[in-house]
Coordinates of C-alpha atoms in Angstrom, one line a residue:
M1 CA 0.0 0.0 0.0
I2 CA 2.8 2.4 1.0
R3 CA 4.7 1.6 -2.3
N4 CA 1.5 2.3 -4.4
I5 CA 1.1 5.7 -2.6
F6 CA 4.8 6.5 -3.3
R7 CA 4.5 5.6 -7.0
I8 CA 1.4 7.8 -7.4
C9 CA 3.1 10.8 -5.7
C10 CA 6.2 10.3 -7.9
A11 CA 4.1 10.1 -11.0
G12 CA 2.2 13.3 -10.0
A13 CA 5.5 15.1 -9.4
L14 CA 6.9 14.1 -12.8
V15 CA 3.7 15.4 -14.5
S16 CA 3.9 18.7 -12.6
A17 CA 7.6 19.1 -13.5
A18 CA 6.9 18.3 -17.3
A19 CA 4.1 20.9 -17.3
S20 CA 6.4 23.4 -15.6
C21 CA 9.1 22.9 -18.2
T22 CA 6.7 23.2 -21.1
F23 CA 5.3 26.4 -19.7
D24 CA 8.7 27.9 -19.1
E25 CA 9.8 27.1 -22.7
T26 CA 6.7 28.8 -24.1
A27 CA 7.2 31.8 -21.9
N28 CA 10.7 32.2 -23.3
I29 CA 9.7 32.4 -27.0
K30 CA 10.1 36.0 -28.2
L31 CA 7.7 37.2 -30.9
V32 CA 9.3 38.7 -34.0
E33 CA 8.1 42.2 -34.9
L34 CA 8.7 43.8 -38.3
G35 CA 6.6 46.4 -40.1
T36 CA 5.9 50.1 -40.7
P37 CA 3.2 52.5 -39.5
L38 CA 2.0 53.1 -43.1
E39 CA -1.7 52.5 -43.8
D40 CA -1.8 49.4 -46.2
N41 CA 2.0 49.7 -46.3
V42 CA 1.6 52.4 -49.0
C43 CA 4.0 55.4 -49.1
V44 CA 2.7 58.2 -51.4
I45 CA 5.3 60.7 -52.6
E46 CA 4.6 63.9 -54.5
A47 CA 5.6 64.3 -58.2
E48 CA 8.4 66.7 -57.4
G49 CA 10.3 63.9 -55.6
G50 CA 12.7 64.4 -52.7
E51 CA 13.3 62.5 -49.4
Y52 CA 10.9 60.6 -47.2
E53 CA 11.7 59.2 -43.8
L54 CA 10.1 55.7 -43.4
D55 CA 9.8 54.4 -39.8
I56 CA 10.7 50.7 -39.3
Y57 CA 9.4 48.8 -36.3
S58 CA 11.5 45.8 -35.5
N59 CA 12.8 43.9 -32.5
G60 CA 15.5 42.0 -34.6
S61 CA 17.7 42.2 -37.6
Y62 CA 16.3 42.4 -41.1
H63 CA 17.3 43.1 -44.7
V64 CA 15.6 44.7 -47.7
E65 CA 14.8 43.0 -51.0
V66 CA 14.0 45.3 -53.9
L67 CA 11.3 43.6 -56.1
A68 CA 11.7 45.6 -59.3
E69 CA 14.6 47.5 -60.9
N70 CA 14.0 51.3 -61.2
D71 CA 16.2 54.4 -61.5
W72 CA 14.0 56.8 -59.6
L73 CA 14.0 55.4 -56.1
T74 CA 17.0 54.8 -53.8
L75 CA 17.1 53.6 -50.2
S76 CA 19.5 54.8 -47.6
A77 CA 20.0 51.3 -46.2
L78 CA 19.3 47.7 -47.2
E79 CA 19.5 46.2 -43.7
G80 CA 19.0 47.1 -40.1
N81 CA 18.5 45.8 -36.5
G82 CA 15.7 47.1 -34.2
D83 CA 13.6 50.2 -34.6
G84 CA 14.9 52.8 -37.0
T85 CA 14.3 54.7 -40.2
I86 CA 15.1 54.2 -43.9
R87 CA 15.3 57.3 -46.0
L88 CA 13.7 57.0 -49.4
T89 CA 14.9 59.4 -52.1
T90 CA 13.0 59.8 -55.4
T91 CA 13.6 61.8 -58.5
S92 CA 11.1 64.1 -60.1
N93 CA 8.3 62.3 -62.0
D94 CA 7.6 64.3 -65.2
E95 CA 5.2 61.7 -66.5
F96 CA 2.2 59.7 -65.3
K97 CA 1.9 58.1 -61.9
R98 CA 4.3 55.2 -61.1
M99 CA 4.9 52.7 -58.4
T100 CA 7.6 50.3 -57.1
S101 CA 8.0 48.1 -54.1
F102 CA 10.4 46.5 -51.7
V103 CA 10.2 43.9 -49.0
L104 CA 11.4 44.0 -45.4
C105 CA 12.6 40.5 -44.6
S106 CA 13.3 39.2 -41.1
D107 CA 16.7 37.5 -40.4
V108 CA 15.3 35.8 -37.4
D109 CA 12.3 33.9 -39.0
S110 CA 10.4 33.9 -42.3
R111 CA 8.4 37.2 -41.7
R112 CA 8.2 39.5 -44.7
D113 CA 6.4 42.8 -45.1
T114 CA 6.1 44.5 -48.5
V115 CA 6.1 48.3 -48.8
Y116 CA 4.6 50.0 -51.9
V117 CA 6.0 53.3 -53.0
K118 CA 3.6 55.3 -55.2
Q119 CA 4.7 58.6 -56.7
K120 CA 2.4 61.0 -58.3
G121 CA 3.0 62.3 -61.8
K122 CA 3.1 65.8 -63.2
I123 CA 0.9 64.6 -66.1
E124 CA -2.7 63.6 -65.6
A125 CA -3.8 61.0 -68.3
L126 CA -6.3 62.5 -70.7
L127 CA -8.3 60.4 -73.3
S128 CA -11.5 61.7 -74.8
M129 CA -13.4 62.5 -78.1
D130 CA -15.6 65.5 -78.8
N131 CA -17.4 63.8 -81.7
T132 CA -18.6 60.4 -80.7
S133 CA -19.6 59.2 -84.2
M134 CA -18.0 58.9 -87.6
V135 CA -18.7 57.3 -91.0
V136 CA -16.7 54.4 -92.3
A137 CA -16.7 53.5 -96.0
G138 CA -18.0 50.1 -97.0
A139 CA -15.2 50.0 -99.6
G140 CA -12.7 49.8 -96.7
G141 CA -9.4 51.6 -96.4
Q142 CA -8.4 54.2 -93.8
S143 CA -10.9 56.0 -91.6
T144 CA -10.0 58.8 -89.3
A145 CA -11.4 60.7 -86.2
S146 CA -10.1 63.4 -83.9
I147 CA -9.1 62.3 -80.5
K148 CA -7.8 64.2 -77.5
T149 CA -5.0 62.5 -75.5
N150 CA -1.6 63.2 -73.9
I151 CA -0.8 59.6 -73.7
P152 CA 1.9 58.3 -76.2
F153 CA 0.3 55.8 -78.6
S154 CA 3.0 53.2 -77.7
Y155 CA 1.6 53.2 -74.2
F156 CA -1.9 52.0 -75.4
K157 CA -3.1 48.5 -75.5
V158 CA -5.3 48.0 -78.6
N159 CA -8.0 45.3 -78.8
V160 CA -10.7 44.5 -81.4
Y161 CA -13.9 42.7 -80.4
Y162 CA -16.3 41.5 -83.1
D163 CA -20.0 41.4 -82.6
D164 CA -20.5 38.6 -85.1
I165 CA -18.1 35.6 -84.8
D166 CA -18.8 34.8 -88.5
N167 CA -17.5 38.2 -89.6
V168 CA -14.1 38.8 -88.1
G169 CA -10.6 39.9 -89.2
W170 CA -11.6 42.9 -91.2
M171 CA -10.2 45.4 -88.8
D172 CA -6.5 44.9 -87.9
P173 CA -5.5 46.4 -84.5
S174 CA -1.8 46.4 -85.7
K175 CA -2.8 49.0 -88.4
V176 CA -4.3 51.4 -85.9
T177 CA -2.2 54.6 -85.7
M178 CA -2.2 58.0 -84.0
T179 CA -0.6 61.1 -85.4
G180 CA -0.3 64.8 -84.5
E181 CA 1.3 67.2 -82.0
G182 CA -0.1 68.4 -78.7
E183 CA -3.3 66.9 -77.1
T184 CA -5.4 66.9 -80.3
K185 CA -4.4 64.0 -82.5
V186 CA -5.8 62.0 -85.4
L187 CA -6.8 58.4 -84.8
A188 CA -6.7 56.3 -88.0
I189 CA -8.0 52.7 -88.4
H190 CA -7.8 50.5 -91.4
T191 CA -10.7 48.2 -92.5
E192 CA -11.1 45.6 -95.3
P193 CA -13.9 46.0 -97.8
N194 CA -17.3 44.8 -97.0
T195 CA -18.1 42.5 -100.0
D196 CA -21.7 42.1 -98.8
A197 CA -23.6 45.2 -99.9
V198 CA -26.6 44.3 -97.6
S199 CA -25.0 43.3 -94.3
V200 CA -23.7 45.7 -91.7
R201 CA -20.8 44.3 -89.7
T202 CA -19.8 45.7 -86.3
A203 CA -16.8 45.5 -84.1
S204 CA -15.4 47.4 -81.1
L205 CA -12.0 49.0 -81.0
H206 CA -10.8 49.3 -77.4
L207 CA -7.9 51.6 -76.5
S208 CA -6.7 51.4 -72.8
F209 CA -3.8 52.7 -70.8
V210 CA -3.0 51.5 -67.3
D211 CA -0.7 53.8 -65.3
G212 CA 1.9 52.7 -62.7
W213 CA -0.8 52.7 -59.9
G214 CA -3.0 50.3 -61.8
D215 CA -5.6 53.0 -62.8
E216 CA -7.0 52.5 -66.3
V217 CA -8.0 55.1 -68.8
A218 CA -9.9 53.6 -71.6
L219 CA -12.0 54.5 -74.8
E220 CA -14.1 52.2 -76.8
L221 CA -14.8 52.7 -80.5
V222 CA -17.8 50.8 -81.7
N223 CA -17.5 50.4 -85.5
V224 CA -20.6 49.9 -87.6
R225 CA -19.0 48.5 -90.7
S226 CA -20.7 50.3 -93.8
C227 CA -22.8 52.7 -92.0
K228 CA -21.3 54.7 -89.2
V229 CA -18.9 54.4 -86.2
L230 CA -20.1 55.1 -82.8
F231 CA -17.6 56.1 -80.1
T232 CA -18.8 55.1 -76.6
L233 CA -16.9 56.4 -73.6

């Protein structure tokens, strides 16, 4: 009887000791902190550029990984240890809005925190048309319309969408051009002849530009083959 009581007491003592060790080990684990006070981790910089002090909150060592190459943003440091600041220096942005990013990477564990740097642009994207309709010859060839934009044509993505899947290929997006100086330019499209004098074929020509912040400016040209062209904004 005495031996049984002794065994029970010893077993209870071992369980208590194990629980105590487990608790102590958990209590000694230090949480890794790494981040910035920025809302959504977005830093917005004026078009004129300059310096921006970014506070870093950290209780350990970290390094910085730059995700995309650029020539307009430089960082004062690519590593650190504990709370501190990184000075961001940007050049003047004479074009449209742009964005880049870098990642704060903990050297203690796998924690990563991405920082997005958005810079405003001195140019606000413009794309519009005063006249929203035009006539397209059934015989095909080049048709033109006046368009207002300050976006270089090479920046545009050009797509053609046909309304009738049995009548496609008569408007080539690679033959769409834009000429002129200043904001008022001439948009030219090339179409193939409509050999059916009775039918009216339609397609949409879509011009779109996405700036560095992911904001899109777009214009849709709805082409009525041998009758008229409707521009829908």
